[in-house]
Structure formats: C-alpha cells, structure tokens
Coordinates of C-alpha atoms (C1' of nucleotides) in Angstrom, one line a residue:
Chain A
M1216 CA 3.1 23.6 0.6
N1217 CA -0.2 25.3 0.9
Q1218 CA -2.5 23.9 -2.1
K1219 CA -4.5 27.5 -3.4
T1220 CA -1.4 29.7 -4.2
S1221 CA 1.7 27.2 -4.8
K1222 CA 0.0 25.7 -7.8
K1223 CA 3.0 27.4 -10.3
T1224 CA 5.4 29.1 -9.1
S1225 CA 3.8 30.9 -6.9
S1226 CA 4.1 34.7 -8.1
N1227 CA 2.5 33.5 -10.9
K1228 CA -0.8 35.3 -12.4
S1229 CA -3.3 32.5 -12.3
N1230 CA -4.4 29.2 -11.0
Y1231 CA -7.5 28.9 -12.8
H1232 CA -6.4 26.0 -14.3
H1233 CA -4.1 23.2 -12.4
G1234 CA -1.7 22.4 -14.9
D1235 CA -1.2 18.7 -13.9
L1236 CA -4.2 17.7 -12.1
R1237 CA -4.4 14.2 -14.2
S1238 CA -1.5 13.1 -12.2
A1239 CA -2.4 15.3 -9.4
L1240 CA -5.3 13.8 -9.1
I1241 CA -3.7 10.4 -8.9
N1242 CA -1.1 10.5 -6.9
E1243 CA -3.8 12.1 -4.3
A1244 CA -6.0 9.3 -4.8
T1245 CA -3.5 6.8 -3.9
Q1246 CA -2.5 8.6 -1.5
I1247 CA -6.0 8.9 0.3
L1248 CA -6.7 5.4 -0.6
K1249 CA -3.2 4.0 1.1
E1250 CA -5.0 5.7 3.9
S1251 CA -8.5 5.0 4.0
G1252 CA -9.5 2.8 1.3
V1253 CA -12.1 2.6 -1.1
E1254 CA -14.6 3.8 1.2
G1255 CA -12.8 6.7 2.3
L1256 CA -12.2 7.8 -0.8
S1257 CA -14.8 10.6 -2.5
L1258 CA -14.1 12.9 -5.3
R1259 CA -15.1 16.1 -3.3
K1260 CA -12.8 15.2 -0.9
L1261 CA -9.9 14.2 -3.5
A1262 CA -10.8 17.2 -5.3
D1263 CA -10.5 20.0 -2.1
R1264 CA -7.2 17.9 -1.6
A1265 CA -5.6 18.6 -4.7
G1266 CA -6.8 22.5 -4.5
V1267 CA -10.0 22.3 -7.0
S1268 CA -13.2 22.8 -7.5
R1269 CA -15.7 19.5 -7.1
T1270 CA -16.3 18.3 -10.4
A1271 CA -12.9 19.7 -12.1
P1272 CA -12.1 15.4 -11.6
Y1273 CA -14.7 14.9 -14.5
H1274 CA -12.6 16.4 -17.4
H1275 CA -9.8 13.8 -16.7
F1276 CA -11.6 10.5 -15.5
K1277 CA -15.1 9.9 -17.0
D1278 CA -16.5 9.1 -13.6
K1279 CA -15.8 7.7 -10.3
N1280 CA -14.8 4.2 -11.7
Q1281 CA -12.6 5.2 -14.7
L1282 CA -10.4 6.7 -11.6
L1283 CA -10.1 3.6 -9.8
C1284 CA -9.7 1.0 -12.8
T1285 CA -6.6 3.6 -13.4
I1286 CA -5.0 3.2 -10.0
A1287 CA -5.6 -0.4 -10.3
E1288 CA -3.8 -0.5 -13.3
Q1289 CA -0.4 0.7 -11.7
G1290 CA -1.1 -1.7 -9.4
F1291 CA -1.5 -4.5 -11.9
E1292 CA 2.3 -2.7 -13.2
R1293 CA 4.3 -2.7 -10.0
W1294 CA 3.5 -6.2 -9.2
Q1295 CA 4.2 -6.9 -12.0
S1296 CA 7.6 -6.2 -12.4
D1297 CA 8.3 -6.7 -8.5
A1298 CA 7.5 -10.4 -10.1
E1299 CA 10.0 -10.4 -13.1
L1300 CA 13.0 -9.6 -10.5
I1301 CA 12.2 -12.6 -8.9
F1302 CA 11.5 -14.4 -12.2
N1303 CA 14.6 -13.3 -13.2
R1304 CA 16.6 -14.4 -10.7
D1305 CA 19.6 -17.3 -11.6
D1306 CA 21.1 -17.5 -7.9
I1307 CA 18.6 -19.8 -6.4
S1308 CA 16.9 -22.9 -7.8
A1309 CA 13.5 -23.3 -9.6
Q1310 CA 11.5 -24.5 -6.6
Q1311 CA 12.6 -21.7 -4.4
K1312 CA 12.1 -19.5 -6.9
Y1313 CA 7.9 -20.1 -6.4
R1314 CA 8.5 -20.2 -2.5
V1315 CA 9.6 -16.5 -3.1
F1316 CA 7.1 -15.7 -5.5
F1317 CA 4.6 -17.0 -3.2
H1318 CA 5.7 -15.0 -0.7
G1319 CA 6.2 -12.7 -2.5
Y1320 CA 2.7 -11.8 -3.4
I1321 CA 1.8 -11.8 0.3
Q1322 CA 3.9 -9.7 0.9
Y1323 CA 3.0 -7.0 -1.8
A1324 CA -0.8 -8.3 -0.7
A1325 CA 0.0 -7.2 2.9
D1326 CA 1.9 -4.3 2.1
N1327 CA -0.2 -2.8 -0.2
P1328 CA -3.9 -3.7 1.4
E1329 CA -5.9 -1.3 -0.3
L1330 CA -4.3 -1.4 -4.0
Y1331 CA -4.8 -4.8 -3.6
D1332 CA -8.8 -5.1 -2.6
L1333 CA -8.8 -2.3 -5.4
M1334 CA -6.9 -4.7 -8.1
F1335 CA -8.4 -7.9 -6.9
G1336 CA -12.2 -7.0 -5.7
R1337 CA -15.5 -7.1 -6.5
T1338 CA -15.7 -2.9 -6.4
I1339 CA -13.9 -3.7 -9.5
W1340 CA -15.1 -6.8 -10.9
K1341 CA -17.8 -7.7 -9.5
Q1342 CA -19.9 -5.4 -11.5
N1343 CA -18.2 -6.3 -14.3
S1344 CA -16.8 -2.1 -14.7
A1345 CA -12.8 -2.6 -15.4
T1346 CA -12.0 -0.5 -18.0
Q1347 CA -10.4 -2.0 -21.3
A1348 CA -7.1 -0.1 -20.3
L1349 CA -7.5 -2.1 -16.9
K1350 CA -8.4 -5.2 -18.7
D1351 CA -5.2 -5.6 -20.8
V1352 CA -2.9 -5.5 -17.5
A1353 CA -5.3 -7.5 -15.3
F1354 CA -5.9 -10.3 -18.3
P1355 CA -1.8 -11.4 -18.8
S1356 CA -1.1 -10.5 -15.5
F1357 CA -3.5 -13.8 -14.7
Q1358 CA -2.4 -15.7 -17.6
H1359 CA 1.0 -15.3 -16.6
Q1360 CA 0.3 -17.6 -13.7
V1361 CA -1.0 -19.8 -16.0
D1362 CA 2.2 -20.4 -17.7
M1363 CA 4.5 -20.6 -14.8
T1364 CA 2.5 -23.4 -13.5
K1365 CA 2.5 -25.0 -16.4
S1366 CA 6.7 -24.9 -16.2
W1367 CA 6.4 -25.3 -13.3
Q1368 CA 4.9 -29.0 -13.8
K1369 CA 7.4 -29.2 -16.8
Q1370 CA 10.1 -28.9 -14.0
G1371 CA 8.8 -31.5 -11.6
I1372 CA 7.8 -28.9 -8.9
M1373 CA 3.9 -28.8 -9.1
P1374 CA 2.7 -32.8 -9.8
S1375 CA 2.0 -33.5 -13.5
N1376 CA -1.0 -35.4 -12.9
E1377 CA -3.2 -32.3 -12.7
N1378 CA -4.7 -30.1 -15.3
T1379 CA -3.2 -27.0 -15.3
L1380 CA -5.6 -24.6 -15.3
R1381 CA -7.5 -26.0 -12.0
L1382 CA -4.3 -26.3 -10.7
S1383 CA -3.5 -23.2 -11.8
Q1384 CA -6.5 -22.1 -10.1
V1385 CA -6.2 -23.4 -6.6
T1386 CA -2.6 -22.0 -6.6
W1387 CA -3.3 -19.0 -7.2
G1388 CA -6.9 -18.9 -5.1
T1389 CA -4.7 -19.9 -2.1
M1390 CA -2.2 -17.2 -2.7
H1391 CA -5.2 -14.8 -2.4
G1392 CA -6.9 -16.0 0.2
I1393 CA -4.3 -15.9 2.7
A1394 CA -3.5 -12.4 1.0
R1395 CA -7.7 -11.7 1.7
L1396 CA -8.0 -13.1 4.8
L1397 CA -4.9 -10.7 6.3
I1398 CA -5.7 -7.7 4.4
D1399 CA -10.0 -8.2 5.3
G1400 CA -8.7 -8.0 9.3
I1401 CA -10.0 -11.8 9.4
Y1402 CA -6.3 -13.0 10.4
A1403 CA -5.3 -10.6 12.9
D1404 CA -1.8 -11.8 13.6
R1405 CA 0.8 -10.7 10.5
T1406 CA 4.0 -12.5 12.5
H1407 CA 2.8 -15.7 10.8
I1408 CA 2.3 -14.9 7.4
D1409 CA 6.1 -16.6 6.8
E1410 CA 4.8 -20.2 8.2
M1411 CA 1.3 -19.8 6.0
C1412 CA 3.2 -19.3 3.3
D1413 CA 6.3 -22.2 3.7
C1414 CA 3.0 -24.7 4.6
A1415 CA 1.5 -23.5 1.4
V1416 CA 4.3 -24.3 -0.3
N1417 CA 4.8 -27.4 1.2
L1418 CA 1.6 -28.7 0.3
F1419 CA 1.7 -27.4 -3.4
T1420 CA 5.5 -28.7 -4.0
R1421 CA 6.3 -32.0 -1.1
Q1422 CA 7.0 -35.2 -1.9
L1423 CA 7.8 -35.1 -5.8
S1424 CA 10.6 -36.8 -5.8
I1425 CA 9.1 -39.5 -3.9
S1426 CA 5.8 -40.5 -6.3
D1427 CA 5.5 -37.4 -9.0
E1428 CA 9.0 -37.5 -10.8
V1429 CA 9.2 -36.2 -13.8
D1430 CA 8.5 -37.7 -17.4
Chain B
M943 CA -49.8 -9.2 0.5
N944 CA -49.3 -5.8 0.0
Q945 CA -47.5 -3.6 2.0
K946 CA -49.7 -1.2 3.6
T947 CA -53.4 -2.4 3.7
S948 CA -52.3 -6.2 5.2
K949 CA -50.1 -5.7 7.8
K950 CA -53.1 -7.3 10.0
T951 CA -56.2 -9.0 8.8
S952 CA -57.0 -6.1 6.4
S953 CA -59.7 -4.3 8.3
N954 CA -58.0 -4.0 10.9
K955 CA -58.3 0.0 12.9
S956 CA -54.4 1.4 12.1
N957 CA -50.7 0.2 10.8
Y958 CA -49.1 2.9 13.2
H959 CA -47.4 0.5 14.1
H960 CA -46.1 -2.5 12.2
G961 CA -46.5 -5.2 14.6
D962 CA -43.2 -7.6 13.3
L963 CA -41.1 -4.7 11.9
R964 CA -37.6 -6.3 13.3
S965 CA -38.1 -9.7 11.8
A966 CA -39.8 -8.3 8.4
L967 CA -36.5 -5.9 8.0
I968 CA -34.4 -8.8 8.2
N969 CA -36.0 -10.4 5.3
E970 CA -36.6 -7.8 3.5
A971 CA -32.7 -7.1 3.3
T972 CA -32.0 -10.9 3.4
Q973 CA -33.8 -10.3 0.2
I974 CA -32.3 -7.3 -1.1
L975 CA -29.0 -8.4 -0.2
K976 CA -29.4 -11.6 -2.4
E977 CA -30.7 -9.5 -5.1
S978 CA -28.1 -6.4 -5.2
G979 CA -25.7 -7.2 -2.7
V980 CA -24.8 -4.5 -0.1
E981 CA -24.4 -1.9 -2.0
G982 CA -27.9 -1.9 -3.3
L983 CA -28.8 -1.8 0.5
S984 CA -30.2 1.1 1.8
L985 CA -32.1 1.5 5.0
R986 CA -34.1 4.3 3.3
K987 CA -35.1 1.8 0.4
L988 CA -35.9 -1.4 2.7
A989 CA -37.9 0.8 5.0
D990 CA -40.1 2.0 2.4
R991 CA -40.2 -1.9 1.0
A992 CA -41.6 -2.1 4.9
G993 CA -43.9 -0.1 4.4
V994 CA -42.7 2.1 7.2
S995 CA -40.5 5.6 7.1
R996 CA -36.8 5.9 6.8
T997 CA -36.3 6.0 10.6
A998 CA -38.6 3.4 12.1
P999 CA -35.9 0.7 11.8
Y1000 CA -33.8 2.3 13.7
H1001 CA -35.9 1.8 16.5
H1002 CA -34.4 -2.2 15.9
F1003 CA -31.0 -2.0 15.1
K1004 CA -28.8 0.5 16.5
D1005 CA -27.5 1.5 12.9
K1006 CA -26.8 -0.3 9.7
N1007 CA -23.9 -2.2 10.6
Q1008 CA -25.8 -4.1 13.4
L1009 CA -28.8 -5.1 10.9
L1010 CA -25.7 -6.3 8.5
C1011 CA -24.4 -8.4 11.1
T1012 CA -27.3 -10.0 12.5
I1013 CA -28.1 -11.4 8.6
A1014 CA -24.2 -12.1 8.6
E1015 CA -25.1 -14.0 12.3
Q1016 CA -27.9 -16.2 10.2
G1017 CA -25.3 -17.1 7.8
F1018 CA -23.4 -18.5 9.9
E1019 CA -25.8 -20.3 11.4
R1020 CA -27.2 -21.3 8.1
W1021 CA -23.9 -22.5 6.6
Q1022 CA -23.1 -24.7 9.9
S1023 CA -26.3 -26.6 10.3
D1024 CA -25.0 -27.1 6.9
A1025 CA -21.7 -28.6 8.1
E1026 CA -23.0 -31.0 11.0
L1027 CA -25.3 -32.6 8.1
I1028 CA -21.8 -33.2 6.5
F1029 CA -20.2 -33.9 9.4
N1030 CA -22.4 -36.8 10.9
R1031 CA -22.9 -38.9 8.1
D1032 CA -22.1 -42.2 8.5
D1033 CA -21.9 -44.0 4.9
I1034 CA -18.8 -42.3 4.0
S1035 CA -15.4 -42.2 4.9
A1036 CA -13.4 -39.8 6.7
Q1037 CA -11.6 -38.4 3.4
Q1038 CA -14.5 -39.0 1.4
K1039 CA -16.6 -36.4 4.3
Y1040 CA -13.1 -34.1 3.9
R1041 CA -14.4 -33.6 -0.2
V1042 CA -17.7 -33.3 0.5
F1043 CA -17.0 -30.9 3.1
F1044 CA -14.7 -28.6 0.8
H1045 CA -17.7 -29.1 -2.0
G1046 CA -20.1 -28.0 0.5
Y1047 CA -17.8 -24.7 1.8
I1048 CA -17.8 -24.0 -2.1
Q1049 CA -21.3 -24.4 -3.4
Y1050 CA -22.7 -22.3 -0.3
A1051 CA -20.5 -19.5 -1.0
A1052 CA -21.4 -19.9 -4.6
D1053 CA -25.6 -20.0 -4.1
N1054 CA -25.5 -17.5 -1.2
P1055 CA -22.7 -15.2 -3.1
E1056 CA -23.7 -12.0 -0.9
L1057 CA -24.5 -13.3 1.6
Y1058 CA -21.2 -15.1 1.8
D1059 CA -19.3 -11.4 1.0
L1060 CA -21.2 -9.8 4.4
M1061 CA -20.1 -13.2 6.7
F1062 CA -16.2 -12.9 5.4
G1063 CA -16.1 -9.6 3.7
R1064 CA -14.6 -6.2 4.8
T1065 CA -17.5 -4.6 5.3
I1066 CA -17.5 -6.2 8.8
W1067 CA -14.6 -7.6 9.6
K1068 CA -11.7 -5.0 8.4
Q1069 CA -13.6 -1.7 10.3
N1070 CA -13.7 -4.5 13.3
S1071 CA -17.3 -3.7 13.2
A1072 CA -18.8 -7.2 14.1
T1073 CA -21.1 -7.1 17.0
Q1074 CA -20.3 -8.9 20.0
A1075 CA -23.4 -11.3 18.6
L1076 CA -21.7 -12.1 15.3
K1077 CA -18.4 -13.3 17.1
D1078 CA -20.1 -15.6 19.3
V1079 CA -21.7 -16.9 16.0
A1080 CA -18.2 -16.6 13.9
F1081 CA -15.3 -16.8 16.2
P1082 CA -16.6 -21.1 17.3
S1083 CA -17.4 -21.3 13.1
F1084 CA -13.4 -20.6 12.9
Q1085 CA -12.2 -22.6 15.7
H1086 CA -14.2 -25.8 14.6
Q1087 CA -12.1 -25.5 11.0
V1088 CA -8.6 -25.7 12.9
D1089 CA -10.6 -28.7 14.9
M1090 CA -11.6 -30.9 12.1
T1091 CA -7.9 -30.5 10.9
K1092 CA -6.3 -31.5 13.5
S1093 CA -8.6 -34.9 13.6
W1094 CA -7.7 -35.0 9.6
Q1095 CA -4.4 -34.8 10.6
K1096 CA -4.7 -37.5 13.0
Q1097 CA -6.6 -39.5 11.2
G1098 CA -3.7 -39.8 8.0
I1099 CA -5.9 -37.9 6.1
M1100 CA -3.2 -34.8 5.6
P1101 CA -0.3 -34.6 6.5
S1102 CA 0.6 -34.6 10.3
N1103 CA 4.3 -32.8 10.1
E1104 CA 2.9 -29.8 9.4
N1105 CA 1.7 -27.2 12.2
T1106 CA -1.8 -27.6 12.4
L1107 CA -2.9 -24.1 13.1
R1108 CA -1.1 -23.3 10.3
L1109 CA -2.3 -26.0 8.1
S1110 CA -5.9 -25.3 8.6
Q1111 CA -5.3 -21.2 8.2
V1112 CA -4.0 -22.7 4.6
T1113 CA -6.9 -25.0 3.5
W1114 CA -9.8 -23.2 4.6
G1115 CA -7.3 -20.1 2.5
T1116 CA -7.3 -22.2 -0.3
M1117 CA -11.4 -22.5 0.4
H1118 CA -11.8 -18.6 1.0
G1119 CA -9.7 -17.4 -2.1
I1120 CA -11.5 -20.4 -4.6
A1121 CA -15.0 -18.9 -2.8
R1122 CA -14.1 -15.0 -3.1
L1123 CA -12.7 -15.6 -6.6
L1124 CA -16.0 -17.0 -7.9
I1125 CA -18.3 -14.3 -6.1
D1126 CA -16.2 -11.4 -6.9
G1127 CA -16.6 -12.5 -10.8
I1128 CA -12.7 -13.5 -11.1
Y1129 CA -13.7 -16.9 -12.2
A1130 CA -16.4 -15.8 -14.7
D1131 CA -17.0 -20.1 -15.5
R1132 CA -18.6 -22.2 -13.0
T1133 CA -18.7 -25.1 -14.6
H1134 CA -15.2 -25.6 -13.2
I1135 CA -16.5 -25.2 -9.4
D1136 CA -15.9 -29.1 -9.0
E1137 CA -13.0 -29.7 -10.8
M1138 CA -10.7 -27.1 -8.7
C1139 CA -12.6 -28.4 -5.8
D1140 CA -11.3 -31.8 -6.4
C1141 CA -8.0 -30.9 -7.4
A1142 CA -7.5 -28.7 -4.3
V1143 CA -8.6 -32.2 -2.6
N1144 CA -6.0 -33.9 -4.3
L1145 CA -3.1 -31.7 -3.4
F1146 CA -3.9 -31.8 0.4
T1147 CA -4.5 -35.4 1.2
R1148 CA -2.7 -37.0 -2.0
Q1149 CA 0.2 -39.4 -1.7
L1150 CA 0.0 -39.9 2.3
S1151 CA -0.9 -43.6 2.1
I1152 CA 3.3 -43.4 0.1
S1153 CA 5.2 -41.0 2.4
D1154 CA 2.6 -39.8 5.8
E1155 CA 1.4 -42.6 6.6
V1156 CA -0.6 -42.6 10.2
D1157 CA 1.8 -43.5 13.4
Chain C
dG1365 C1' -6.2 39.5 -33.2
dA1366 C1' -10.7 35.9 -33.7
dG1367 C1' -12.1 31.6 -32.9
dT1368 C1' -11.6 27.0 -31.3
dT1369 C1' -10.8 23.9 -28.2
dA1370 C1' -9.4 22.1 -22.6
dT1371 C1' -9.8 22.9 -18.5
dC1372 C1' -12.3 24.4 -14.4
dT1373 C1' -16.5 27.2 -12.1
dT1374 C1' -20.6 26.9 -9.5
dG1375 C1' -25.9 25.6 -9.1
dA1376 C1' -28.5 22.0 -9.1
dC1377 C1' -30.8 17.6 -8.0
dA1378 C1' -31.1 12.7 -6.1
dG1379 C1' -29.5 10.1 -3.0
dT1380 C1' -27.0 8.3 1.2
dG1381 C1' -27.0 7.0 7.4
dT1382 C1' -28.6 9.0 11.2
dC1383 C1' -29.8 12.7 14.8
dA1384 C1' -33.4 14.8 17.5
dA1385 C1' -37.7 16.4 18.4
dT1386 C1' -42.7 14.8 18.5
dA1387 C1' -46.5 12.1 17.7
dT1388 C1' -48.9 7.7 18.2
dA1389 C1' -51.0 3.7 20.9
dA1390 C1' -50.0 -0.7 23.6
dG1391 C1' -49.6 -2.2 28.1
dC1392 C1' -48.9 -1.7 32.9
dT1393 C1' -51.2 0.0 37.9
dA1394 C1' -54.2 1.7 40.7
Chain D
dT1365 C1' -61.9 2.5 33.6
dA1366 C1' -58.5 6.7 33.8
dG1367 C1' -53.7 7.8 34.0
dC1368 C1' -49.1 6.8 33.4
dT1369 C1' -45.3 4.8 31.3
dT1370 C1' -43.0 3.0 27.3
dA1371 C1' -42.0 0.6 22.7
dT1372 C1' -42.8 2.3 18.2
dA1373 C1' -43.5 5.0 14.6
dT1374 C1' -42.8 10.1 12.4
dT1375 C1' -41.6 14.3 10.1
dG1376 C1' -37.4 17.3 9.7
dA1377 C1' -32.9 18.4 9.4
dC1378 C1' -28.0 17.9 8.5
dA1379 C1' -24.2 16.7 6.2
dC1380 C1' -21.9 13.9 3.3
dT1381 C1' -21.8 11.4 -1.6
dG1382 C1' -21.6 11.0 -7.4
dT1383 C1' -22.7 13.3 -11.4
dC1384 C1' -25.0 16.6 -14.9
dA1385 C1' -25.8 20.8 -17.0
dA1386 C1' -24.4 25.7 -18.1
dG1387 C1' -21.4 28.6 -17.6
dA1388 C1' -16.7 31.5 -17.2
dT1389 C1' -11.8 31.3 -18.1
dA1390 C1' -7.9 30.6 -20.5
dA1391 C1' -4.8 28.3 -23.3
dC1392 C1' -3.9 27.3 -27.9
dT1393 C1' -4.1 27.2 -33.2
dC1394 C1' -4.6 30.2 -37.1

DNA sequence: GAGTTATCTTGACAGTGTCAATATAAGCTA
DNA sequence: TAGCTTATATTGACACTGTCAAGATAACTC
C-alpha cells in the first residue's frame, strides 16, 4: 500500500481529507517510537509517513506533547490489562503472584523500551506536561501499586512493620530502576533478567516465616 | 565580569582568541545544564554565553556529545570522591556505612538531578555514544559497587546466599530507581527521601542476626 | 443550494547541530 | 626580526526541528 493513492478505495475522487488521520497518526507514531525512540519521532516525518502535509497533525493534536501523552496513555492501559490478568489468576499462591507480577513488569519494559521510557520518563513528567487524560490513567496505576503492597503485607508476603507507602515506593523503585538500567543500555546483558528479578523478590519476601509472621 | 570585554585584563588589544575557552565552555555548560537540563543546553546558546561565535566550541569538542561526556565524567569523579569519604570513615559500623552510602547516593542525585540524568541517562548510554574517557571513569565506578557488595556479604551485612552480581544489580537498581523517580518528577515530595532510603536499607540488611549469620 | 465547520494546504519564522571556507593571531624556527 | 606552521575563531550555508497564520477544500447542516 502506498500512501498518496490508497487512502480510500483507490479509484476515489479525492484524498484531500484523509478520513481517519487521528488514529493513523497514533499508529504510525507508535511504530516510529518503537523503531527509533522519542528522539527519532518528529511530527514532520510522521506527517510524511501518513501521507499528509506537515501541519495536518495539528488539527488532531494541540502539539507534539499531546500526541506523546496519548501514546503513553495506551501504554498504561495495555500494562494495566496485562497486570489484571496476573492478579486474577487463581492457580498460583499470592507469593507466586508477586513473583510473576515482578517479572511481568520488567518484561513489559524490556519488550517496549521506548514506550516505557515515554510512560515513566522525564519527557512528559519532568516538564509537568502530562495531559489530564494521561494523569487519569497513570495515577490510579500508581495507586494500585500501593493498594497491592498493603494487601501483600496483610497476607504476610511482605514485612508488615514497614510503612506501606514507603515500602511500595521502594519496591516500585526497584522494578523501575532495573527496568531503566535495562532499557537505557546500562545493563547490556538481558539474559539475566529473570535471575535479577528472582533476587529482588527474594529480598523483599524472604524469611517471613521466621520473624515477620502475620499478626 | 562581563563576557566581551574582560576576557583578558580589560585594556588588552584583542579578544579574537578567548584564552581559555575549553574550560569556560565546560563551566558555562555545567551551569546551563543545572538550570535547564540537557534539553535546554544548546551549543549556540552556550557559545553566545561564552562570548564566542557559534562554531568556536567545535575546536575544543568534536560535537555536542563529546562535551556532554566530559561533563558526565566530572560528575562521576565528584561522586566517587564523595563515596570515598564515606567508605573511609572509621567512626561508624560497616552497616551504618551502607546506610550512609545509600542516603548519600540518593542525595547526590537529588542535589544534581540534571547531572545525574546525564551520567546515567539514555542521552549518552542508550545511543552508545560514551567516549572512552567517560567509560574509563564510569565502568570502575560500576565495578566498585559490585566489589563493595561482595564485601558487605562477607561482613554479614547482606545475605550471602544471593549471587553477588545479581545482588549488586538489584541494590544498585533500587538506588537508581528511587533516584530516577525523584529527579524525573514522579515522586514529587522530597521530604520523605530519608524514610524511603531507610526502608530500602532495612529490606536489604534486616534479619541477618536471625537467619543469615556470617559463617 | 447556501452557510458553517472540520480538515488539510502552503508559507513563514525561529531555533537546532554541524560542515566548509576563511580570517586572525600565537608560537616556533631560521 | 621575518616567515611558516598551527591553533583558534569567524561567517555562510544546509538540513533539520516545532509551530503559527492565512488560505483552500470538502464534508456536514439547514
């Protein structure tokens, strides 16, 4: 399929109007992002790929930031549905669930490095440029992590003597840190991801049977 | 001091040659970085601030990346000397040293957010653009973390049943993750830094007196 | 069929990194 | 001191970037 001619069924009168430019832009942008990161995603290249002029995207997104936020939104939604699947499993113990969740988080980041960078990176958050729509998806996702931590503490999987908020910040921080070191190219070797995750989970959940029994 | 006139003692014949442009550029660039991050650091603005033409910096740095690597180098050197001070203390126990080290790491990141981002961020590492000089400072710094972990295990501060490399990756990952969440604007509230650090240190070093005694 | 609105276009501007060609002056050698 | 070499700085240019303003086109509404 080439861009200029087959917008609508090829013999159509005109393609001055694209028809479904907004979603075409999102798809194309997600693709470019995957290929070359935020740095490689320019609106002009994007417009070109979609077969429209440079400024056409501005009729669907206020600016580049708004487009990026929209893509990040989708990233959160996808991760959240992945996580749901894990939490809803009833074939494994709660402790195993935590382990799978941890692995799943890192795997999601490793599988979608550029998307993860967009979701949690400074491009959006540092300059405080998250749209309301993005916040509405992201904040509950953060909160969910806290809720789950509380539940893991209650179930005796995590130490109950630590403050829940601090504990969830630390455990999330660990996942985030490992993810970042991986996707930013500092841990080059990805074959040890699983071992790293296991090690972390061991540290957070070990020895509970000895000294941190549920009350 | 203003830029154009007081390059050399003010009544000097000419200022076609700056005299010490290289270090002037590094200083000015470090300042701009601190104020507005990598995104806000342009070579043209930098040259302007230093009172030279746009392309003058290219006689001292091959390109923008090389300048950034030089600044990152200094960041590693400064952190390393900070860390040395901690490790050389003999007024506190080894376990307390680890706690101070952890807090110190996060504090360094929080105090120099943009520098930390440059040192450990994707700008340099993701595109594999670190200069040899930078690698020569950074890699030993990473390795040092592993060596210290081994020593902490031997001293019974950290669990000795975990693989040293994995353990150091996880503990470093945790520090890095907390640092990143802070400097990228995701943990807005910095008043809880100390509590977070304490929580993490507790998790990594707790209960050793019970079940993980040194052999 | 006329008018409104959504969509898309070209033109323009200021900003970026970086190359090539040129100018200046400092340093070295004879 | 004169002349040559080399380090340093300059202007001009190019290809990019995000984004605004003004105008063209076509779809939707009455």
